[in-house]
mmCIF file with all atom_site columns, C-alpha atoms in Angstrom:
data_model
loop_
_atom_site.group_PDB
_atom_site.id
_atom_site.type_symbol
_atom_site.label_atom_id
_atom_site.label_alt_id
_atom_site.label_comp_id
_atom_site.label_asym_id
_atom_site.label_entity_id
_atom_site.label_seq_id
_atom_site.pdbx_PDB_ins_code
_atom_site.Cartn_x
_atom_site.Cartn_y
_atom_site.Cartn_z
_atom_site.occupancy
_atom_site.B_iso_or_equiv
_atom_site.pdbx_formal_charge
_atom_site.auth_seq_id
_atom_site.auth_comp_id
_atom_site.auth_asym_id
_atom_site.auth_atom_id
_atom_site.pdbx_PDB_model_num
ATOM 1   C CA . UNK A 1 1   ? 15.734  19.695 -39.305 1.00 59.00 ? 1   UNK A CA 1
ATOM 2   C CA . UNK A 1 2   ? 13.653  20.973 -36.526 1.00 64.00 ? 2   UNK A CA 1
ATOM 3   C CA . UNK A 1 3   ? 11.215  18.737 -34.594 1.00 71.00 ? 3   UNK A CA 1
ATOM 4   C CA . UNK A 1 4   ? 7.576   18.566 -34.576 1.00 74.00 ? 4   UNK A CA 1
ATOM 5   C CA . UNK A 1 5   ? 5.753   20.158 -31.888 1.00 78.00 ? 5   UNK A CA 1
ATOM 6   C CA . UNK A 1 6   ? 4.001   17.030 -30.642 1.00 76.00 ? 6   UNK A CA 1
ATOM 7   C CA . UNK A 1 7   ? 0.105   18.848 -29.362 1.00 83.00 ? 7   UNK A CA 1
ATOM 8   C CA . UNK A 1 8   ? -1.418  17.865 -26.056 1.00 84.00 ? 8   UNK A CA 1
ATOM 9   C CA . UNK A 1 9   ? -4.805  17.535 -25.537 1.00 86.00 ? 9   UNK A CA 1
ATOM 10  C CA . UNK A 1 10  ? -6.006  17.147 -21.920 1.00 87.00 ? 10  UNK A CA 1
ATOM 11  C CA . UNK A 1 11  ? -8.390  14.463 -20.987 1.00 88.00 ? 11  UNK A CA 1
ATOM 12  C CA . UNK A 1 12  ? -9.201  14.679 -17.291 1.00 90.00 ? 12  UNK A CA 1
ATOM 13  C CA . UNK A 1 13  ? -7.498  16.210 -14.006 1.00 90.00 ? 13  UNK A CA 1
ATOM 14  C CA . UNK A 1 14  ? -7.724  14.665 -10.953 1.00 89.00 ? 14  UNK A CA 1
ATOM 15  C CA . UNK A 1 15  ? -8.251  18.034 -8.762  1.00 89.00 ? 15  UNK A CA 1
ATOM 16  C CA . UNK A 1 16  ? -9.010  15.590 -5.504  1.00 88.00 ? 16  UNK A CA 1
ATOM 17  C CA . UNK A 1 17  ? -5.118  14.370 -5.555  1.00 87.00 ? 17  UNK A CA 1
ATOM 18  C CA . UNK A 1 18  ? -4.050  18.036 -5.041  1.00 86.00 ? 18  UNK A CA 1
ATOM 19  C CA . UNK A 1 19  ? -6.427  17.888 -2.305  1.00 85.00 ? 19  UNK A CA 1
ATOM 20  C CA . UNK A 1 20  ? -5.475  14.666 -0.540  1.00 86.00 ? 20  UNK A CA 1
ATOM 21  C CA . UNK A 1 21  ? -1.753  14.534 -1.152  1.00 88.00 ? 21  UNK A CA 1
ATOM 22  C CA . UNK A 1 22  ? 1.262   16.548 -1.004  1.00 88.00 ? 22  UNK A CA 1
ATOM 23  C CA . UNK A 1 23  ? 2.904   15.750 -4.750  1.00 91.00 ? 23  UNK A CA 1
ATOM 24  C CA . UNK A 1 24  ? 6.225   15.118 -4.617  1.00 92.00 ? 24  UNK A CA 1
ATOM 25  C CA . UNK A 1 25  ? 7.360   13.748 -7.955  1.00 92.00 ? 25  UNK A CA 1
ATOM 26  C CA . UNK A 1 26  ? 5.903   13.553 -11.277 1.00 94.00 ? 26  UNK A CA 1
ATOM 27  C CA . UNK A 1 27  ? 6.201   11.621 -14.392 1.00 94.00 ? 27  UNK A CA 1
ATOM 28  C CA . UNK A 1 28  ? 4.586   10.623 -17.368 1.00 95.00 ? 28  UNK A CA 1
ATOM 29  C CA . UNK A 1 29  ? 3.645   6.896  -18.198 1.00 95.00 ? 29  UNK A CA 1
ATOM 30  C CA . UNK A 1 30  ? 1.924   5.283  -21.199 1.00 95.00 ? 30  UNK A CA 1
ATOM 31  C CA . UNK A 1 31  ? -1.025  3.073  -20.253 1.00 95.00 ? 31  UNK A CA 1
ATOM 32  C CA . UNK A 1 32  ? -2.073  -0.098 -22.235 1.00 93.00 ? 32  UNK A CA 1
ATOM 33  C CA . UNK A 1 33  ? -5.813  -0.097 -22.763 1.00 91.00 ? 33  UNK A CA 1
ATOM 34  C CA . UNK A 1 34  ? -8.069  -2.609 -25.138 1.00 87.00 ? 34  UNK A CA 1
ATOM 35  C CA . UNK A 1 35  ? -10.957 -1.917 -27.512 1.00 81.00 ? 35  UNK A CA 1
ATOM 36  C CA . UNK A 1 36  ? -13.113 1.008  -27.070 1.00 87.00 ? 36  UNK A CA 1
ATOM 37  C CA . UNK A 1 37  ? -11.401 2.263  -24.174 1.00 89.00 ? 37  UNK A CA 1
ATOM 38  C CA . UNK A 1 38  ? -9.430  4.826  -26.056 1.00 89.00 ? 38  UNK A CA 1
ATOM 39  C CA . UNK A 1 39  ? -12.914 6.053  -27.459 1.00 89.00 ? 39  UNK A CA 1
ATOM 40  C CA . UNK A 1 40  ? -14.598 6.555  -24.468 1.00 89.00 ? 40  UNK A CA 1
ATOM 41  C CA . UNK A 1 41  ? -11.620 8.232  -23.417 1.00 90.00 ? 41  UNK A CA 1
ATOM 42  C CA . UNK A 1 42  ? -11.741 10.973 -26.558 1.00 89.00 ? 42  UNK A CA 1
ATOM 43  C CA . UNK A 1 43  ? -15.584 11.566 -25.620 1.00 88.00 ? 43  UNK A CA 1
ATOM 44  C CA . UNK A 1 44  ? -13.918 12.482 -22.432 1.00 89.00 ? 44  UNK A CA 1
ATOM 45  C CA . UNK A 1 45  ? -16.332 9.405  -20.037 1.00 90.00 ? 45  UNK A CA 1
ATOM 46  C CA . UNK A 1 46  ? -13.385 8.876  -17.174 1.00 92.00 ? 46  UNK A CA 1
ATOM 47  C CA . UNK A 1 47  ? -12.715 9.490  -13.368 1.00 91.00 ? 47  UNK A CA 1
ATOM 48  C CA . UNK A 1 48  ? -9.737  9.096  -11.965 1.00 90.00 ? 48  UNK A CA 1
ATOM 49  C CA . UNK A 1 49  ? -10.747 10.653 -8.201  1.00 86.00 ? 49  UNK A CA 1
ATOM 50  C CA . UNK A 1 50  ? -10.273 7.497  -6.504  1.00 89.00 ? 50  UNK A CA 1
ATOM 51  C CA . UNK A 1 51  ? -7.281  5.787  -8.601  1.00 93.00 ? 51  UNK A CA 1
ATOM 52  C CA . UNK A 1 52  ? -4.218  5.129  -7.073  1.00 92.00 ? 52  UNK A CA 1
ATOM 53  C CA . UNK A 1 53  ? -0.852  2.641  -8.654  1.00 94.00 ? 53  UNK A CA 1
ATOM 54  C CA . UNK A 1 54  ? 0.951   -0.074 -7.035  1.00 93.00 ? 54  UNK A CA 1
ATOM 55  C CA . UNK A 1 55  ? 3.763   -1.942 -7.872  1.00 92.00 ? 55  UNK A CA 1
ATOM 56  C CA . UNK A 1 56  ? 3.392   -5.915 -8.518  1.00 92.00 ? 56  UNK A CA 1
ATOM 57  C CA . UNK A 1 57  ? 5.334   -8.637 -9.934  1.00 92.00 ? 57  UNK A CA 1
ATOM 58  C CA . UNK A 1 58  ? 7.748   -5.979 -11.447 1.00 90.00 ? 58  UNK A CA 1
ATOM 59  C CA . UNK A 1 59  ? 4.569   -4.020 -13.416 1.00 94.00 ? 59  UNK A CA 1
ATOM 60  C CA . UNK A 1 60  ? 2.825   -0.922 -12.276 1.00 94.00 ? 60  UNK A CA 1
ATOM 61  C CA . UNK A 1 61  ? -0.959  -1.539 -11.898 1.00 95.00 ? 61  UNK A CA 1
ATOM 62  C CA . UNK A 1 62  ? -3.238  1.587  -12.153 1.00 95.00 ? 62  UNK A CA 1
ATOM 63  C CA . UNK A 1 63  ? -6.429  0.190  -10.341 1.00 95.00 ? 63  UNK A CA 1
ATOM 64  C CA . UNK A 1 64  ? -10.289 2.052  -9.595  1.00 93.00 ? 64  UNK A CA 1
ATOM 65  C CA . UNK A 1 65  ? -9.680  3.830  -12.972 1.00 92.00 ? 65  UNK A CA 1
ATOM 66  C CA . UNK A 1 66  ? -13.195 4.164  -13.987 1.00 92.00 ? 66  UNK A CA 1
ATOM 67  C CA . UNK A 1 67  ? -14.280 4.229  -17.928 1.00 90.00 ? 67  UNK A CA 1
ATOM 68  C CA . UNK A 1 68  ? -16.871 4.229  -18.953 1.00 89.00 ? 68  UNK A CA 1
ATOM 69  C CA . UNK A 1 69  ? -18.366 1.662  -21.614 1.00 89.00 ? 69  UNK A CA 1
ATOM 70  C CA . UNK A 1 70  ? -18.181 3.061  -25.154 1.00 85.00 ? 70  UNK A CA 1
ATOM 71  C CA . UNK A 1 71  ? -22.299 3.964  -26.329 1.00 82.00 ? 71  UNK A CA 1
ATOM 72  C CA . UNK A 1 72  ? -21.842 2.672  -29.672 1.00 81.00 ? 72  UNK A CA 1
ATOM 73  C CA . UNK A 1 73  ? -19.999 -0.374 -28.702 1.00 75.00 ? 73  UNK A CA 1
ATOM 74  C CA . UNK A 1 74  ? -22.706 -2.718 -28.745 1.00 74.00 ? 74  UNK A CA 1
ATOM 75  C CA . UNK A 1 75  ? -21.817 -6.040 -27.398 1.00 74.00 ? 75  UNK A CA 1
ATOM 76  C CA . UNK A 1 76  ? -17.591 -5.254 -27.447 1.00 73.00 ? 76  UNK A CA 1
ATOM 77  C CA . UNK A 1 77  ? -17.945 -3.546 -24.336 1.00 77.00 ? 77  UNK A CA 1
ATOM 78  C CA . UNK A 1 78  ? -14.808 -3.397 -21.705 1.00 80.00 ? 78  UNK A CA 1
ATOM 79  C CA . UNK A 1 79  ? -14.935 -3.681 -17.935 1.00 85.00 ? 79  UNK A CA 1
ATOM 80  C CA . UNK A 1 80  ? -15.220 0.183  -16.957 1.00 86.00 ? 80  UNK A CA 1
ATOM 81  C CA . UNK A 1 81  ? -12.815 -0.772 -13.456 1.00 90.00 ? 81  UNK A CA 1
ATOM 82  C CA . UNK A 1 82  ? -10.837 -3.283 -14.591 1.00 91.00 ? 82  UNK A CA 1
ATOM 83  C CA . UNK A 1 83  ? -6.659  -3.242 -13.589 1.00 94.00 ? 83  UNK A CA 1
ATOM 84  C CA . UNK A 1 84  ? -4.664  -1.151 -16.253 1.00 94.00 ? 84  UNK A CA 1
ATOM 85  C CA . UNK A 1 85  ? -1.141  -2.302 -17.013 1.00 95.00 ? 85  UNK A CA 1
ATOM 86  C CA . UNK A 1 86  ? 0.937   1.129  -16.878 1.00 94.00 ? 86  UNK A CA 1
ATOM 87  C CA . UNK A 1 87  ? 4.148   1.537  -18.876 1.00 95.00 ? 87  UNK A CA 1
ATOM 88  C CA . UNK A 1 88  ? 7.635   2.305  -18.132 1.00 94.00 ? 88  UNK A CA 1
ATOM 89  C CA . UNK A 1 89  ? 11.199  1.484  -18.183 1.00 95.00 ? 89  UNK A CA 1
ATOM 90  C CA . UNK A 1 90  ? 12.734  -1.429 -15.702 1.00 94.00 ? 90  UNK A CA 1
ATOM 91  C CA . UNK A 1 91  ? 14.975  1.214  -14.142 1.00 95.00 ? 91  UNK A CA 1
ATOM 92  C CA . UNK A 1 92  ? 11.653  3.547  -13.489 1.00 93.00 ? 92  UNK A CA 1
ATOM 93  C CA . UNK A 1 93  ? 9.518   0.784  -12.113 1.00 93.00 ? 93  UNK A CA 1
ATOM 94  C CA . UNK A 1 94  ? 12.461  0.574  -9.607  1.00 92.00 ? 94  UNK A CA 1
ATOM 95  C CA . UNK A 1 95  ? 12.911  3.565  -8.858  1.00 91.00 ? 95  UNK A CA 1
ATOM 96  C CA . UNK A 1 96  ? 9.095   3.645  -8.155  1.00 90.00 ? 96  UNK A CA 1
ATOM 97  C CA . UNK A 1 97  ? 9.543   0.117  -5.874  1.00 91.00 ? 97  UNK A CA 1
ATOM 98  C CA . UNK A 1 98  ? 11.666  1.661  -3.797  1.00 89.00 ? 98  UNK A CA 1
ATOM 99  C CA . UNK A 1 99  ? 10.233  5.293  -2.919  1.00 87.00 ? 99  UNK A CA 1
ATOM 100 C CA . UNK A 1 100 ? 6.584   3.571  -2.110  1.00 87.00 ? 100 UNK A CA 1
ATOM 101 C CA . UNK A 1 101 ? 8.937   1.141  0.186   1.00 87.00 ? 101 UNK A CA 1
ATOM 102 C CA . UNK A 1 102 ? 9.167   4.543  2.512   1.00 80.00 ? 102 UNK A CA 1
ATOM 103 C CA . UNK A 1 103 ? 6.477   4.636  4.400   1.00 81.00 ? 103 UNK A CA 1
ATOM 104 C CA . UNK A 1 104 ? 3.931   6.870  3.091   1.00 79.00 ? 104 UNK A CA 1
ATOM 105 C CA . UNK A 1 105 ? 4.175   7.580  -0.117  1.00 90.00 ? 105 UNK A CA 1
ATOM 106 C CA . UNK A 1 106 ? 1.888   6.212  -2.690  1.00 91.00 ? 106 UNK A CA 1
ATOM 107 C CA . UNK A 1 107 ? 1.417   6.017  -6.761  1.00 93.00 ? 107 UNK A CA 1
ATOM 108 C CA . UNK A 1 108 ? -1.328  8.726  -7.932  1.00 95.00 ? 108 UNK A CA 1
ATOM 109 C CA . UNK A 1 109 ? -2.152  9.543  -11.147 1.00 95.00 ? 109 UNK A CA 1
ATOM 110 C CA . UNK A 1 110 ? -2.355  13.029 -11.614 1.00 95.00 ? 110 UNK A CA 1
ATOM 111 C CA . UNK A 1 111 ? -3.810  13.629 -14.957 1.00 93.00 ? 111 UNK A CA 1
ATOM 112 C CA . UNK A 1 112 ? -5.093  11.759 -18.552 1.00 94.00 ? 112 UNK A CA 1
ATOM 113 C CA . UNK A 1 113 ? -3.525  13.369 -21.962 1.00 94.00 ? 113 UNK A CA 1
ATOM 114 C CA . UNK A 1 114 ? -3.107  12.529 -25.401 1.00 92.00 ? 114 UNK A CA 1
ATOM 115 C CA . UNK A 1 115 ? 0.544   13.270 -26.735 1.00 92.00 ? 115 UNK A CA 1
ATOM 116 C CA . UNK A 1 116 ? -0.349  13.214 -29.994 1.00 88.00 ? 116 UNK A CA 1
ATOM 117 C CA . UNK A 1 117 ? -2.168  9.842  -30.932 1.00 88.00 ? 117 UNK A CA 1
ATOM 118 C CA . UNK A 1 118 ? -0.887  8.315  -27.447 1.00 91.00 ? 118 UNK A CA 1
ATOM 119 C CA . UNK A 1 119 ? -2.773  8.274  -24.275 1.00 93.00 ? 119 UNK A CA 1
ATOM 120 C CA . UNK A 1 120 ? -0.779  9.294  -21.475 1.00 94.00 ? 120 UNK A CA 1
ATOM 121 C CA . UNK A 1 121 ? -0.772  9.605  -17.583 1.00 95.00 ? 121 UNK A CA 1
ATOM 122 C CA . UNK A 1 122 ? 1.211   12.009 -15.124 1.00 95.00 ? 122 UNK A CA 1
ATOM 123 C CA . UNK A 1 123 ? 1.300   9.666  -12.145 1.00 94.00 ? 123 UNK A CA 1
ATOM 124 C CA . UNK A 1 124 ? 2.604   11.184 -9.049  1.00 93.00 ? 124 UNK A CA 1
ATOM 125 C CA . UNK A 1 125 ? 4.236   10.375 -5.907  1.00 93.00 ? 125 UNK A CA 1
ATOM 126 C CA . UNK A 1 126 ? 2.772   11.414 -2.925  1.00 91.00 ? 126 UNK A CA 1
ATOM 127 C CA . UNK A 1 127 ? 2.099   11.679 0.428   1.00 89.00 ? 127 UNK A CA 1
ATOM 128 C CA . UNK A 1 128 ? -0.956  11.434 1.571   1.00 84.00 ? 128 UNK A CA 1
ATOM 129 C CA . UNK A 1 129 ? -2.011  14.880 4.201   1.00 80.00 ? 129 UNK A CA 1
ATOM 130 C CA . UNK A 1 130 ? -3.781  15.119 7.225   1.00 80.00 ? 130 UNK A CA 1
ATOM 131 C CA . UNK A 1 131 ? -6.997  16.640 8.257   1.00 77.00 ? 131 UNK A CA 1
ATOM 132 C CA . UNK A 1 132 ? -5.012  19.932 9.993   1.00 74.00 ? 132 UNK A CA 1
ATOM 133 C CA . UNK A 1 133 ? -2.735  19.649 7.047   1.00 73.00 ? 133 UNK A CA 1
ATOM 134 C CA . UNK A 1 134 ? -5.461  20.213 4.910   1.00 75.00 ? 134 UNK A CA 1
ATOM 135 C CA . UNK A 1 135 ? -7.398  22.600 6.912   1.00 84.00 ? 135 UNK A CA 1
ATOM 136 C CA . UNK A 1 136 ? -3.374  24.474 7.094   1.00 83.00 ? 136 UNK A CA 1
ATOM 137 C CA . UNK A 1 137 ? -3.956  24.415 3.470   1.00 80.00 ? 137 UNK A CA 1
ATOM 138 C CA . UNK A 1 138 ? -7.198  25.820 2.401   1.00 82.00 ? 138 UNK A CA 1
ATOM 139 C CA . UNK A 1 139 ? -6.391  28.618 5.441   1.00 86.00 ? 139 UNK A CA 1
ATOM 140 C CA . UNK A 1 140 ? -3.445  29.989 3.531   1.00 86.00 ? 140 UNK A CA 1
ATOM 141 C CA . UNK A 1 141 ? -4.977  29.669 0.248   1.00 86.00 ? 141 UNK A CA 1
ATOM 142 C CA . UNK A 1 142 ? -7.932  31.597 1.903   1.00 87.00 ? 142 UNK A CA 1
ATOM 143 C CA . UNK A 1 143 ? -5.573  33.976 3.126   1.00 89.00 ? 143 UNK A CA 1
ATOM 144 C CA . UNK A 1 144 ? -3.356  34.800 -0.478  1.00 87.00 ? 144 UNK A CA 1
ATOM 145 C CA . UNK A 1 145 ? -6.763  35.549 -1.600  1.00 90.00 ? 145 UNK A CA 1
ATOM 146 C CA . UNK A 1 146 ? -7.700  38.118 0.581   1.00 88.00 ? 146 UNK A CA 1
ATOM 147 C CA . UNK A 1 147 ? -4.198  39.872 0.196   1.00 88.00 ? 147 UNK A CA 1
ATOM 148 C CA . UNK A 1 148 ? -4.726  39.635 -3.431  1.00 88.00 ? 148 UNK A CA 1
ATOM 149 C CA . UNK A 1 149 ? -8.362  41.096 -3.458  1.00 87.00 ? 149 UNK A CA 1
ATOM 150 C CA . UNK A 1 150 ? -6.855  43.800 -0.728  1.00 86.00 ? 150 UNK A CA 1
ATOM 151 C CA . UNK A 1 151 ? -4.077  44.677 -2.842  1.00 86.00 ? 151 UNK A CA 1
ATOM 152 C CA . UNK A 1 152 ? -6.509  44.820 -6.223  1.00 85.00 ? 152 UNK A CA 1
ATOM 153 C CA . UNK A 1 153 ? -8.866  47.009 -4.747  1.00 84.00 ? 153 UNK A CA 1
ATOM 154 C CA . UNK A 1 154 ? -6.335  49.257 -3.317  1.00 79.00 ? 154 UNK A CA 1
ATOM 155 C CA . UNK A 1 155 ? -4.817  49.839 -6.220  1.00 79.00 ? 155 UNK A CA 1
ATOM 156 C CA . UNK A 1 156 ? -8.150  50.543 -8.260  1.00 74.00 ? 156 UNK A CA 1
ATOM 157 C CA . UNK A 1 157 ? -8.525  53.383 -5.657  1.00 74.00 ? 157 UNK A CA 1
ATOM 158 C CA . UNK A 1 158 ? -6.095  54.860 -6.707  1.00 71.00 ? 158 UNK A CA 1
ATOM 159 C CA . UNK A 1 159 ? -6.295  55.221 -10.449 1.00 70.00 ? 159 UNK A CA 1
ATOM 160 C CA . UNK A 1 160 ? -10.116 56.590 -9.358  1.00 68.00 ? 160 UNK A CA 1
ATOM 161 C CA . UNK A 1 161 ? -8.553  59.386 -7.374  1.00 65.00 ? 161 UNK A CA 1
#
């Protein structure tokens, strides 16, 4: 019997962790939220700029997650900041103790999904760049684009001759 094709919907990217950090490693995690979080997360009321993981007591805290209080919650409302318990295997939370252990390298989350009816996070591991690293960046980004543009208008002169 073939398998379902599970759909995923994205949520939010955090473009600012490209920015800031070289990714090295990605993986998805499950994230335990309570009440109307999951709501406010459908109407799409999150930022994850400043969010970053850590490793404590053998769980994987996401912390500055920011979302927003659901508008038709009335009184039920959740703390929009509050720690968020993330959730993985034993063998993966080691495996995450040990590369932040380097020095360096820290716990971002990439991007919020839903995998289905699940919410889901891409967290990251990175290291964090420098100010001439990311001037080094945007330079050669700069730079592809004005081969590409060179190389598109080129060729569009010559289909006009």
């Amino acid at each position: 019997m073939p398998e379902k094709e599970v759909k995923e919907k994205n949520i939010v990217t955090n473009r600012k962790a490209f920015r800031d950090y070289e990714i090295l490693e990605r993986r998805e995690v499950g994230i335990e939220l309570r009440g109307t979080e999951v709501k406010s997360l459908r109407a799409g009321k999150v930022n994850l700029s400043d969010s970053y993981a850590s490793v404590e007591h053998g769980e994987v805290i996401l912390f500055n997650l920011h979302i927003s209080p659901y508008e038709m919650a009335g009184h039920e409302s959740h703390d929009p900041l509050r720690p968020r318990r993330l959730l993985l295997h034993k063998r993966e939370i080691r495996r995450l103790l040990a590369a932040t252990a380097e020095k360096g390298l820290t716990l971002v989350p990439v991007r919020i999904y839903f995998r289905g009816p699940y919410v889901k996070i891409e967290l990251a591991t990175a290291r964090g760049r420098k100010m001439y690293d990311k001037r080094e960046v945007a330079a050669r980004k700069e730079a592809d684009r004005a081969m590409e543009r060179a190389v598109r208008q080129k060729s569009k002169r010559k289909r006009d001759e």
